[in-house]
Coordinates of C-alpha atoms and ligand atoms in Angstrom, one line a residue:
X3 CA 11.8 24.6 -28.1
X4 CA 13.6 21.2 -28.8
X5 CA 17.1 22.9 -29.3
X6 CA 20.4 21.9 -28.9
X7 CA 20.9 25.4 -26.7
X8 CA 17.7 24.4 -24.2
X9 CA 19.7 21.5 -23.5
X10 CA 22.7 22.9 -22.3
X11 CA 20.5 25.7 -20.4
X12 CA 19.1 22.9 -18.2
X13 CA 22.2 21.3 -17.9
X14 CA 23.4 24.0 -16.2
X15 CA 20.6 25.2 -14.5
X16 CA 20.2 22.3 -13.1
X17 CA 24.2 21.8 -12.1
X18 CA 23.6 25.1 -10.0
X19 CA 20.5 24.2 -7.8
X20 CA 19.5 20.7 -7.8
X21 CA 21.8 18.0 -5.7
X22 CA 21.1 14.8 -7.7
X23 CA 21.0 11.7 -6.1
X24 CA 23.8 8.7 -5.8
X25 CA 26.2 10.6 -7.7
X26 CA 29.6 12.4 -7.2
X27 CA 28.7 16.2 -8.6
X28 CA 32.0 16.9 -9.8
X29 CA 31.9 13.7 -12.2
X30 CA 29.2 15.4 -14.1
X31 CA 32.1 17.5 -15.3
X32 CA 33.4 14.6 -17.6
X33 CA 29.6 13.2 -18.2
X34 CA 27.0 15.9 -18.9
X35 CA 23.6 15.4 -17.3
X36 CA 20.8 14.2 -20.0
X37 CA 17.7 16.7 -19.8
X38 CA 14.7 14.7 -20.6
X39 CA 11.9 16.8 -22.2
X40 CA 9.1 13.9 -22.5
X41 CA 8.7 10.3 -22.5
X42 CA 6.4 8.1 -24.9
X43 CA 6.1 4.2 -24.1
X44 CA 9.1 2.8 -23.1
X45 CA 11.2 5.7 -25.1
X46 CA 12.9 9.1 -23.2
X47 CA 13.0 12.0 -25.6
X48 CA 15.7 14.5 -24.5
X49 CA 15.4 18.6 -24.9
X50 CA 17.0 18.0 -27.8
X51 CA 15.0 15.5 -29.6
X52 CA 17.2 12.7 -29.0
X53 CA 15.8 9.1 -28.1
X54 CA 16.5 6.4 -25.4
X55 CA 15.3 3.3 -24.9
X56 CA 14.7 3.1 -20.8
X57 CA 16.4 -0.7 -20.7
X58 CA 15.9 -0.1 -16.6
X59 CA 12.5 1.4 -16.1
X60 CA 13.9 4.4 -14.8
X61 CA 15.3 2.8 -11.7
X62 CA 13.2 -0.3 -11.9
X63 CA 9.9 1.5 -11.4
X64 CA 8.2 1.9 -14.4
X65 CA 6.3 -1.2 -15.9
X66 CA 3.9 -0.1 -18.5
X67 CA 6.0 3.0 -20.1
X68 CA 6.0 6.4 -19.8
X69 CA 2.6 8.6 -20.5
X70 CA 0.9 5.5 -20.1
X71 CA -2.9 6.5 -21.6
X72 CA -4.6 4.1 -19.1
X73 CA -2.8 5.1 -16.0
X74 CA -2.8 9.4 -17.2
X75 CA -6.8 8.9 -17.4
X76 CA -7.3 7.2 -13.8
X77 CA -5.2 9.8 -12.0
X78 CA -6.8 12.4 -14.0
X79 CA -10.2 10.8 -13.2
X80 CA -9.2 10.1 -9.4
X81 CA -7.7 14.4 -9.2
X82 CA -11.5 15.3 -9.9
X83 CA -12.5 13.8 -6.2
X84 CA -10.0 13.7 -3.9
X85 CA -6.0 14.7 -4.3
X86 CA -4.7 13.8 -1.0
X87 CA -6.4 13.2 2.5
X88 CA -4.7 12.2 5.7
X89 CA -5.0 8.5 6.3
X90 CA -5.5 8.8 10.4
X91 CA -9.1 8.6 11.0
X92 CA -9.9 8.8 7.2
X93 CA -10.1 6.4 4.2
X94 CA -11.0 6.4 0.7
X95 CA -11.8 4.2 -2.1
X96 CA -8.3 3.8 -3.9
X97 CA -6.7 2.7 -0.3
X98 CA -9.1 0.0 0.2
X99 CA -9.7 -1.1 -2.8
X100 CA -6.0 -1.4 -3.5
X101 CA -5.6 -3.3 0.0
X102 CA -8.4 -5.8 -1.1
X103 CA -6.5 -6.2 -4.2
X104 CA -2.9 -7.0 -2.8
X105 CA -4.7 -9.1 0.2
X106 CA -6.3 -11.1 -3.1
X107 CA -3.2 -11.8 -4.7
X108 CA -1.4 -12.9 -1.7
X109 CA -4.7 -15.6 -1.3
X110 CA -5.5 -13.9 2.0
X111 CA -1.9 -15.0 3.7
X112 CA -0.9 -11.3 3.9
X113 CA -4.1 -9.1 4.6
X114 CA -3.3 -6.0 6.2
X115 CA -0.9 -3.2 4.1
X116 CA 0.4 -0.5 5.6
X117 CA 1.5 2.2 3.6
X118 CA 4.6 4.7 3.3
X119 CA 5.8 7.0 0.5
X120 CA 9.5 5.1 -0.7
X121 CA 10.9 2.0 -0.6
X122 CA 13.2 2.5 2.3
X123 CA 10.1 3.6 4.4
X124 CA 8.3 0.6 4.0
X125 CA 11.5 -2.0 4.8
X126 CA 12.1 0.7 8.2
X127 CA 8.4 -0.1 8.9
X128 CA 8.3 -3.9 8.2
X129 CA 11.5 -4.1 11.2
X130 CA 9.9 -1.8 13.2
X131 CA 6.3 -3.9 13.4
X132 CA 8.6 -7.0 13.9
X133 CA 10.4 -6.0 16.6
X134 CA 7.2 -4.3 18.6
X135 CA 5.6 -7.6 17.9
X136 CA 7.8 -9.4 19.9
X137 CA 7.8 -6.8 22.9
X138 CA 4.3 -6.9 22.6
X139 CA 4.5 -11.0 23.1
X140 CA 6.9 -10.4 26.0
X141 CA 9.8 -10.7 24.2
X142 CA 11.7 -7.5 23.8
X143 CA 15.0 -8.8 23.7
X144 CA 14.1 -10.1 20.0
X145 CA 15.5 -6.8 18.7
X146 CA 17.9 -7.8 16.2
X147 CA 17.8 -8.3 12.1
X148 CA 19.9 -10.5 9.5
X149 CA 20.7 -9.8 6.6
X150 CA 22.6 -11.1 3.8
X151 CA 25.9 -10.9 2.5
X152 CA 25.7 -8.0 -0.3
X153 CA 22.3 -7.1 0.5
X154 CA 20.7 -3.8 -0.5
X155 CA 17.7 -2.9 1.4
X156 CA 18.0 1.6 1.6
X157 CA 19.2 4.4 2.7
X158 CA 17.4 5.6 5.5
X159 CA 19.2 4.2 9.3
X160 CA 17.4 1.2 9.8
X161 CA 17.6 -0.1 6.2
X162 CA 20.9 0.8 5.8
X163 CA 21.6 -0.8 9.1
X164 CA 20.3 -4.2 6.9
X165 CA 22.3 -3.2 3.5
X166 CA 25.5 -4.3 2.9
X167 CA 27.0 -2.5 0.2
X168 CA 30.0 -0.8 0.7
X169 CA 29.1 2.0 -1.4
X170 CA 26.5 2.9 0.6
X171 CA 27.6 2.3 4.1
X172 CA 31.1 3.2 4.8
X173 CA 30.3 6.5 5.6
X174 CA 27.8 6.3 8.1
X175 CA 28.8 2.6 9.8
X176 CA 28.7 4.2 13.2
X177 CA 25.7 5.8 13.3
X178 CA 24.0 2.5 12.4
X179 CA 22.5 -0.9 14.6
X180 CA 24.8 -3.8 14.2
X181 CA 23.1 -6.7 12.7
X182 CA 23.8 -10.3 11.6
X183 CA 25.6 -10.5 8.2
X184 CA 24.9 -14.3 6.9
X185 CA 26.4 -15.9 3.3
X186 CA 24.9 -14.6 0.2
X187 CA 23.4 -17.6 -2.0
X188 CA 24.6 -15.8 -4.8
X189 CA 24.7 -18.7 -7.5
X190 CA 28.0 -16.6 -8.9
X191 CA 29.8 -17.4 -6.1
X192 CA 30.0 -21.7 -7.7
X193 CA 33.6 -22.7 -7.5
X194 CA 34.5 -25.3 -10.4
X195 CA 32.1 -28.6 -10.5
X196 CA 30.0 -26.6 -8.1
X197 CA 26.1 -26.3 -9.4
X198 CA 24.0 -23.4 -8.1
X199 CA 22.1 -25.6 -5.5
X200 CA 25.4 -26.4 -3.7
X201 CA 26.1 -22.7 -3.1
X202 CA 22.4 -22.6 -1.8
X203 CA 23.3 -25.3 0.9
X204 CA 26.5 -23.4 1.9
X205 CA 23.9 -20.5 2.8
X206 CA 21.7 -22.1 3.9
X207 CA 24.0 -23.7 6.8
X208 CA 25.2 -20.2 8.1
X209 CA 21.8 -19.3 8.0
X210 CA 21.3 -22.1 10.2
X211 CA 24.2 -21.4 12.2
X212 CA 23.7 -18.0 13.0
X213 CA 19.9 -18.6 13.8
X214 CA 21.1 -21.3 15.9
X215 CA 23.3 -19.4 18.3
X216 CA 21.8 -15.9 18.2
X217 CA 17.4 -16.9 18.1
X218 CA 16.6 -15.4 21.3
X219 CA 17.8 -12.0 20.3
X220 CA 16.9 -12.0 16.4
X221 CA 13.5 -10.0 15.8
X222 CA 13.7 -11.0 11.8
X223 CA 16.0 -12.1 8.6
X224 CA 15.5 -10.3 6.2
X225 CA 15.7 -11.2 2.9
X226 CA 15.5 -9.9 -1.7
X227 CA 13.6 -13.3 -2.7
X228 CA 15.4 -14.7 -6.2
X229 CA 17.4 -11.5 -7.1
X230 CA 19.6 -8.9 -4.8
X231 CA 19.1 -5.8 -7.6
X232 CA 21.2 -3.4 -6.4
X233 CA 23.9 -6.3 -5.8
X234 CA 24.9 -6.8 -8.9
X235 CA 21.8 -8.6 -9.9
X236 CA 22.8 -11.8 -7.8
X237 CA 21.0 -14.1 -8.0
X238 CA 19.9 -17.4 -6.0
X239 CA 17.4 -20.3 -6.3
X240 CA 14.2 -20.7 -5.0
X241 CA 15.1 -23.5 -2.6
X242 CA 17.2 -21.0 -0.7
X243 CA 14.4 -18.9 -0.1
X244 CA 11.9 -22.5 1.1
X245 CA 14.4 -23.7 3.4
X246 CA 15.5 -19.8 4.9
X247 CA 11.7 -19.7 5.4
X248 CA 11.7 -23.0 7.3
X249 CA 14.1 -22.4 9.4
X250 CA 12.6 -18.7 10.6
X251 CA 9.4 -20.7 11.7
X252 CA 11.6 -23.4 13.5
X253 CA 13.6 -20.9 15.5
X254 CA 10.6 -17.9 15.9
X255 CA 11.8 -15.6 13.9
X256 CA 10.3 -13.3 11.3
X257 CA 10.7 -13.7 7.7
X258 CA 10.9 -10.1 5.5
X259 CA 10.6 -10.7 2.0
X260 CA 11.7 -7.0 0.2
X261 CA 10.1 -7.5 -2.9
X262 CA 10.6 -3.7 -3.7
X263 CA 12.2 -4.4 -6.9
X264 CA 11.7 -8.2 -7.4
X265 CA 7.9 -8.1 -7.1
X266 CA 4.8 -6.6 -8.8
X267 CA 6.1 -9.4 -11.7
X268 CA 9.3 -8.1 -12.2
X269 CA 10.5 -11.9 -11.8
X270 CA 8.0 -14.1 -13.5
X271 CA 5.5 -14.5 -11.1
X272 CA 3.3 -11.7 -9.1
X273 CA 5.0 -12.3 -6.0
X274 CA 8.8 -13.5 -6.2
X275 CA 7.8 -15.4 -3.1
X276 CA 5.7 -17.4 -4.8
X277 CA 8.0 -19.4 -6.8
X278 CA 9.2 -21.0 -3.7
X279 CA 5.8 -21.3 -2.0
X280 CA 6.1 -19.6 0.8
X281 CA 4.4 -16.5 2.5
X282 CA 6.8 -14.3 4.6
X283 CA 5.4 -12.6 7.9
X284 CA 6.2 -9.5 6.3
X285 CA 6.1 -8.4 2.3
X286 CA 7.3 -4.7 1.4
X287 CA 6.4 -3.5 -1.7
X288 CA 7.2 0.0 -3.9
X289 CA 9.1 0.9 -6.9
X290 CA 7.0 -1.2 -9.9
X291 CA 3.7 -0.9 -7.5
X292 CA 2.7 2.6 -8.8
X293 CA 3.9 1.8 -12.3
X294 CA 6.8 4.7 -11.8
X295 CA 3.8 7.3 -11.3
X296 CA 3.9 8.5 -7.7
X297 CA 6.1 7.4 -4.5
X298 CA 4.3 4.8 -2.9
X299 CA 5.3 1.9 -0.6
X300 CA 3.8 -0.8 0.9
X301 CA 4.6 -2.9 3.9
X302 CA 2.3 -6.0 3.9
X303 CA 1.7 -8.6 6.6
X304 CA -0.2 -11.3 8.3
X305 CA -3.5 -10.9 10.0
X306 CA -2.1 -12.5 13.1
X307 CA 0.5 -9.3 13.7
X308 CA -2.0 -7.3 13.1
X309 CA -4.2 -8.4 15.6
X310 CA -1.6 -8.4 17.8
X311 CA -1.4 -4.8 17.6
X312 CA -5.4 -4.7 18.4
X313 CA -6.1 -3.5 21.6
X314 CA -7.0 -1.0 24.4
X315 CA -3.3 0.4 25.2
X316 CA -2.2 3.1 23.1
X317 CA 1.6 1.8 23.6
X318 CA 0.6 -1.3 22.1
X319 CA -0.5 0.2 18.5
X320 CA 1.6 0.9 15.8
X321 CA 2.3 4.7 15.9
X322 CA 4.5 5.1 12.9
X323 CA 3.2 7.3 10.3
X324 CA 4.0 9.7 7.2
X325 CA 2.3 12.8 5.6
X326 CA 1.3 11.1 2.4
X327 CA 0.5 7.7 3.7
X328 CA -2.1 6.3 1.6
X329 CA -2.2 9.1 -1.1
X330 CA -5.2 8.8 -3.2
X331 CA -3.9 9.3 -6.3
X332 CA -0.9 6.9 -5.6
X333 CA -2.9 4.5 -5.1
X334 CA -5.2 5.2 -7.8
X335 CA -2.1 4.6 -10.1
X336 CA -1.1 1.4 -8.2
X337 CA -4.7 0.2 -9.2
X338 CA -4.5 1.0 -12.5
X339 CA -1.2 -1.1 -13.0
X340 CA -2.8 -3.9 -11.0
X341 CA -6.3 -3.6 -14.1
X342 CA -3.3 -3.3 -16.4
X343 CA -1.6 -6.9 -15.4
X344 CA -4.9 -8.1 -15.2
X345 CA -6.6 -7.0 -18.6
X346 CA -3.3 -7.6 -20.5
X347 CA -2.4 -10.8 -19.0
X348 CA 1.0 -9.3 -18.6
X349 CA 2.2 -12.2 -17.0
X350 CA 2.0 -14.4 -19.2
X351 CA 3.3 -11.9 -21.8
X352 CA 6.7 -11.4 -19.8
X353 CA 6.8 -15.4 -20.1
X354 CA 7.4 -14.7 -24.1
X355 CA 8.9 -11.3 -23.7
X356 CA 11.7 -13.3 -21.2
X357 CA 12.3 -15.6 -24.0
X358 CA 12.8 -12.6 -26.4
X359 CA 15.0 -10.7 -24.1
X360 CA 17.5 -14.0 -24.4
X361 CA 17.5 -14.6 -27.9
X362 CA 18.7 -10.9 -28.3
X363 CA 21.2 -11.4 -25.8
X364 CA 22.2 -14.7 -27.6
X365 CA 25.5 -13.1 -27.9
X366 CA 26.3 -12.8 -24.6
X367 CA 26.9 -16.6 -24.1
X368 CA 29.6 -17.0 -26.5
X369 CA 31.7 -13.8 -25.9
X370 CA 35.0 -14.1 -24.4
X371 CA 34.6 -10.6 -22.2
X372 CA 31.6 -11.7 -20.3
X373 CA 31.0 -14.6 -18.1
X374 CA 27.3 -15.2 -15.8
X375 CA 25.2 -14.6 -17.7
X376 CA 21.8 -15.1 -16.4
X377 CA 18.4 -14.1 -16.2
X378 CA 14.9 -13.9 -14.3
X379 CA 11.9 -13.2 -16.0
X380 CA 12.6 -10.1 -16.6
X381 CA 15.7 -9.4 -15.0
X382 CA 18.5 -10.0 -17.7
X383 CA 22.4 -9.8 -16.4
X384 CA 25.7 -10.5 -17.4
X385 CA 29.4 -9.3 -15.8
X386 CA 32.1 -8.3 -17.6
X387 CA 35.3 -9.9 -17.0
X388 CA 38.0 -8.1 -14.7
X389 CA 41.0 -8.8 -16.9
X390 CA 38.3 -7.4 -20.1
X391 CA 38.1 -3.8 -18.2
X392 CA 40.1 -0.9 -19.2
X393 CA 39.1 1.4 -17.1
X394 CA 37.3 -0.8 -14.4
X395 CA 37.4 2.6 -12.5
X396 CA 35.1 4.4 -14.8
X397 CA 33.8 1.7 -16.8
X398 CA 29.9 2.3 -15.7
X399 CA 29.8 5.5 -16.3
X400 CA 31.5 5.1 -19.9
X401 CA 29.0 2.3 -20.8
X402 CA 26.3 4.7 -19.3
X403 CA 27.1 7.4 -21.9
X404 CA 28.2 5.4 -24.4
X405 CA 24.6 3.6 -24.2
X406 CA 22.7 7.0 -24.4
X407 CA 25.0 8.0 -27.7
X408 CA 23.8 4.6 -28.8
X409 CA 20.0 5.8 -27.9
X410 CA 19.7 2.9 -24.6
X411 CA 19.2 4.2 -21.0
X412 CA 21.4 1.4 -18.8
X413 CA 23.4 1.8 -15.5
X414 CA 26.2 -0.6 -15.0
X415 CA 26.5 -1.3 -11.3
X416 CA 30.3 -2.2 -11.2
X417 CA 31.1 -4.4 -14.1
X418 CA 27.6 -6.4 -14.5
X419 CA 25.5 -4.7 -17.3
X420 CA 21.8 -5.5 -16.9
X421 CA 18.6 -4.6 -18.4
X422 CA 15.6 -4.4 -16.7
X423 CA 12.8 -3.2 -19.0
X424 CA 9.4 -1.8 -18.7
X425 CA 6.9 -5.0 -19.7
X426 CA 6.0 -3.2 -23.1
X427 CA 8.8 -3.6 -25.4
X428 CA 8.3 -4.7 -29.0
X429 CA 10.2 -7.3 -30.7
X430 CA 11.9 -4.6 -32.6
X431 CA 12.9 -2.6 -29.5
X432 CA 14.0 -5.5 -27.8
X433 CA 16.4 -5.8 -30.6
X434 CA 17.3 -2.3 -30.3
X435 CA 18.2 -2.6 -26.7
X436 CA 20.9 -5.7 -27.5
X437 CA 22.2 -3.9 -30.2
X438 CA 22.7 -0.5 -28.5
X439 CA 24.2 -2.6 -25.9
X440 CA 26.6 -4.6 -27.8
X441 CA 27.9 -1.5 -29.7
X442 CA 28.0 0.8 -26.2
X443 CA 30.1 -2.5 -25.0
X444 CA 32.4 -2.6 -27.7
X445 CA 33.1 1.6 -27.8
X446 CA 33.8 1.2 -23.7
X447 CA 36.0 -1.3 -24.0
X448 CA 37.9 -0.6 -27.5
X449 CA 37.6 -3.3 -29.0
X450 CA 37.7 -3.2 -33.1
X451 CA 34.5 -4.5 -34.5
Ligands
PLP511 C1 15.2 0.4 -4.2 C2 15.1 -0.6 -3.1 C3 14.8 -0.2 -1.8 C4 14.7 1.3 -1.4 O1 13.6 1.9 -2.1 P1 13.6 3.5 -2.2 O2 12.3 3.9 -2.8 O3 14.8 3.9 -3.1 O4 13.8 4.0 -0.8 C5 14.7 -1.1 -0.8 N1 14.9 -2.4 -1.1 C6 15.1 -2.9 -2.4 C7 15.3 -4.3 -2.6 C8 15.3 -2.0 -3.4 O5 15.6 -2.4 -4.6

C-alpha cells in the first residue's frame, strides 16, 4: 500500500484531473506534488510513509491535529441524527448551541452569527450587512470600505475588492469596487530610532485623514486585528487597533475585525480583539473555528444591526444565503474545538507553548541572514534578508521542498518564513520544527554548515 510507486500514481493522477489551488501548474514540473495518505496529531504521513511536521496547520486551520479522537467521535456522534439540514426556516442543536457559545465568549457584545461555508463568504457577508445597514438608516450613500495597505481579506469580488496583495489582484482589478487603501501599521515598516508605536501613529493619522474627508460615503474599515497573515505576517500593536476603533465610532463608521486567521486563539487571547479591548460591529470568523474539520464561517455582529434588520418589509431583511449554511456537523466540530479549549485550558497552554516556540527559534535573533523577527502567541515569523536570497525568485518554493526533505510542512510567503502550528506540539517536536527549519534554510540558501 505505502509504496514508493502509489506515490507517483497519485502524483500523476492527480496532475491530470484536479486544478490545485494558488499555484502555477506547470511549476509542479520542478516540485512534485506530496500525496498525503493520513495524518496523526500534528504529523502528515505521505503514501509513502514519509513524515511532516504541519508547522502551518494546514493553511492555518487546524488547531488540535489531525484525527483528533475527541472531534472524530462528536462528528461521528452528530452523523447518527442529522448530516445536513437547510438553515431557512429550520434549526438544530449544534447551530444554536454554538451561537450561544461564541455570543458567550464575546460577553454578549456580539450576539447574533451568521453563518457561511469559507472565509471569504463570511468577510462578503460582514460588508454586505454593513452597507444595507446604513440604507436601512437612510443612508445609502455609505457604500464604501477601507482597507489597509497589504491587506488580505479573499478571493471572492467583494473581499478581493478589500485585499491588497498584488498577487492576488492584478488580474482581476477591473472587475472589482474601488475602495480606500490607508497605511499599513506594519511595525516592519520602523525607519532607524523609530519604535513600533511611532509607526502605529503614522497609521493612525491617515486613518484619520481618510475618515476625515471621505465619512459620508464609507460603509466600514475593515481591518486583521494584531497580524495581516497572508501579508507577510505583519504585524502591529494593539493600540493601533483601540484608536482605529475610536475613530470609526467618532465618524459613524463600521469597524470589521477578520479574525479568520488571527482568532479562535491563534494570537494569545480568544478573540485578537480583545487585547486592545474593543468589540468591532462586525467579527468574521473561519479557518481555526472548525478545528480544520469542515468549511465553516462565521460572520458575528451586534444585537443592534440585527435588530435593525427586524421588521415587516421583506427588502429590509438580510437575504444572503448559502446551501450549507449552518451545517450540522460543522458546527458540531466547531463545538468540539470550543469543549477542547475549554477542557484543556489551551490558552493558557499556548502561553507556555509561545515561550517554547521562541527558545527554539533562539537562533533566529543572532543570524546575519534574517532580520524581524517576531512573534504573537502563536504566530512565529522572521524575513530573510534580500541581499541573503539566491534565488529570491524561487526561494519559497525551495524552502518548501527543502522543509518536507527535512520532514516540516512550511510555506514561505515571499522571503518571511513562519510557523504557525496546531496548539498540540510537544517540546520535542517543537524542537524538530526549528531544526528542520534551520537545516531547510541553510540547503535553500547554500550556505556550508
Ligand atoms: C484565509 C483568510 C480569508 C479567506 O478565507 P477562505 O476560507 O480562504 O475564503 C479571509 N481573511 C483572512 C484574514 C484570511 O486569513
Amino acid at each position: 500500500m505505502n509504496s514508493p510507486t502509489h506515490q507517483v500514481d497519485w502524483v500523476a493522477r492527480s496532475l491530470a484531473s484536479v486544478w490545485h489551488p494558488c499555484t502555477q501548474m506547470k511549476h509542479h514540473e520542478a516540485y512534485p506534488l506530496v500525496a498525503i495518505h493520513h495524518g496523526e496529531g500534528p504529523w502528515l504521513i505521505d503514501v509513502a510513509g514519509n513524515r511532516f511536521l504541519d508547522c502551518i496547520s494546514s493553511w492555518w486551520t487546524n488547531l488540535f491535529g489531525h484525527a483528533n479522537p475527541k472531534i472524530n467521535q462528536a462528528i461521528i456522534e452528530q452523523l447518527k441524527t442529522i448530516e445536513h439540514v437547510m438553515l431557512a426556516g429550520f434549526t438544530h442543536q449544534p447551530v444554536i448551541e454554538l451561537s450561544e457559545r461564541l455570543a458567550q465568549l464575546t460577553q454578549g457584545h456580539l450576539g447574533h452569527a451568521f453563518y457561511a461555508s469559507d472565509g471569504a463568504s463570511a468577510v462578503e457577508i460582514a460588508l454586505k450587512m454593513s452597507h444595507h445597514f446604513w440604507r436601512i438608516q437612510g443612508k445609502s450613500e455609505k457604500k464604501k470600505f477601507i482597507c489597509l495597505r497589504n491587506s488580505y481579506h479573499g478571493e471572492t469580488m467583494g473581499a478581493l475588492a478589500v485585499t491588497d496583495v498584488a498577487l492576488f489582484k492584478q488580474a482581476y482589478g477591473s472587475l472589482l469596487q474601488d475602495v480606500y487603501v490607508v497605511m499599513s501599521p506594519d511595525a516592519r515598516q520602523a525607519h532607524r530610532e523609530e519604535s513600533s508605536e511611532t509607526v502605529s501613529q503614522r497609521a493612525i493619522k491617515d486613518l484619520a485623514l481618510c475618515l476625515q474627508q471621505n465619512h459620508g460615503e464609507i460603509a466600514a474599515l475593515i481591518i486583521e486585528p494584531l497580524v495581516q497573515c497572508a501579508g507577510q505576517m505583519a504585524m502591529h500593536s494593539a493600540a493601533y487597533i483601540k484608536e482605529a476603533a475610536a475613530l470609526c465610532k467618532q465618524y459613524d463608521v463600521h469597524l470589521i475585525a477578520d479574525e479568520i486567521a488571527v482568532g479562535c486563539g491563534r494570537t494569545g487571547s480568544f478573540f485578537a480583539c480583545e487585547q486592545a479591548g474593543i468589540w468591532p460591529d462586525f467579527l468574521t470568523l473561519s479557518k481555526g473555528i472548525s478545528a480544520g474539520y469542515l468549511p465553516l464561517s462565521i460572520c458575528l455582529t451586534r444585537d443592534s444591526i440585527y435588530a435593525a434588520f427586524y421588521g415587516d418589509d421583506v427588502n429590509q431583511a438580510f437575504l444572503h444565503s448559502h446551501s450549507y449554511t449552518g451545517n450540522p456537523l460543522a458546527c458540531k466540530a466547531a463545538l468540539a474545538g470550543l469543549d477542547i479549549f475549554k477542557d484543556e485550558q489551551i490558552l493558557l497552554k499556548n502561553v507556555v507553548s509561545a515561550q517554547k516556540i521562541q527558545e527554539a527559534f533562539a537562533w533566529t535573533y543572532c543570524d546575519e541572514r534574517i532580520e524581524h523577527v517576531r512573534q504573537q502567541g502563536m504566530i512565529f515569523a522572521f524575513d530573510v534578508k534580500k541581499q541573503s536570497l539566491t534565488k529570491p525568485d524561487t526561494f519559497s518554493k525551495e524552502m518548501f521542498q527543502k522543509g518536507i526533505q527535512e520532514g516540516v510542512l512550511i510555506r514561505p510567503i515571499g522571503q518571511t518564513i513562519y510557523v504557525m502550528p496546531p496548539y498540540i506540539l510537544s517540546d520535542a517536536e517543537i524542537e524538530w520544527m526549528s531544526a528542520g527549519i534551520f537545516q531547510a534554510l541553510n540547503k535553500t540558501l547554500n550556505t556550508p554548515l
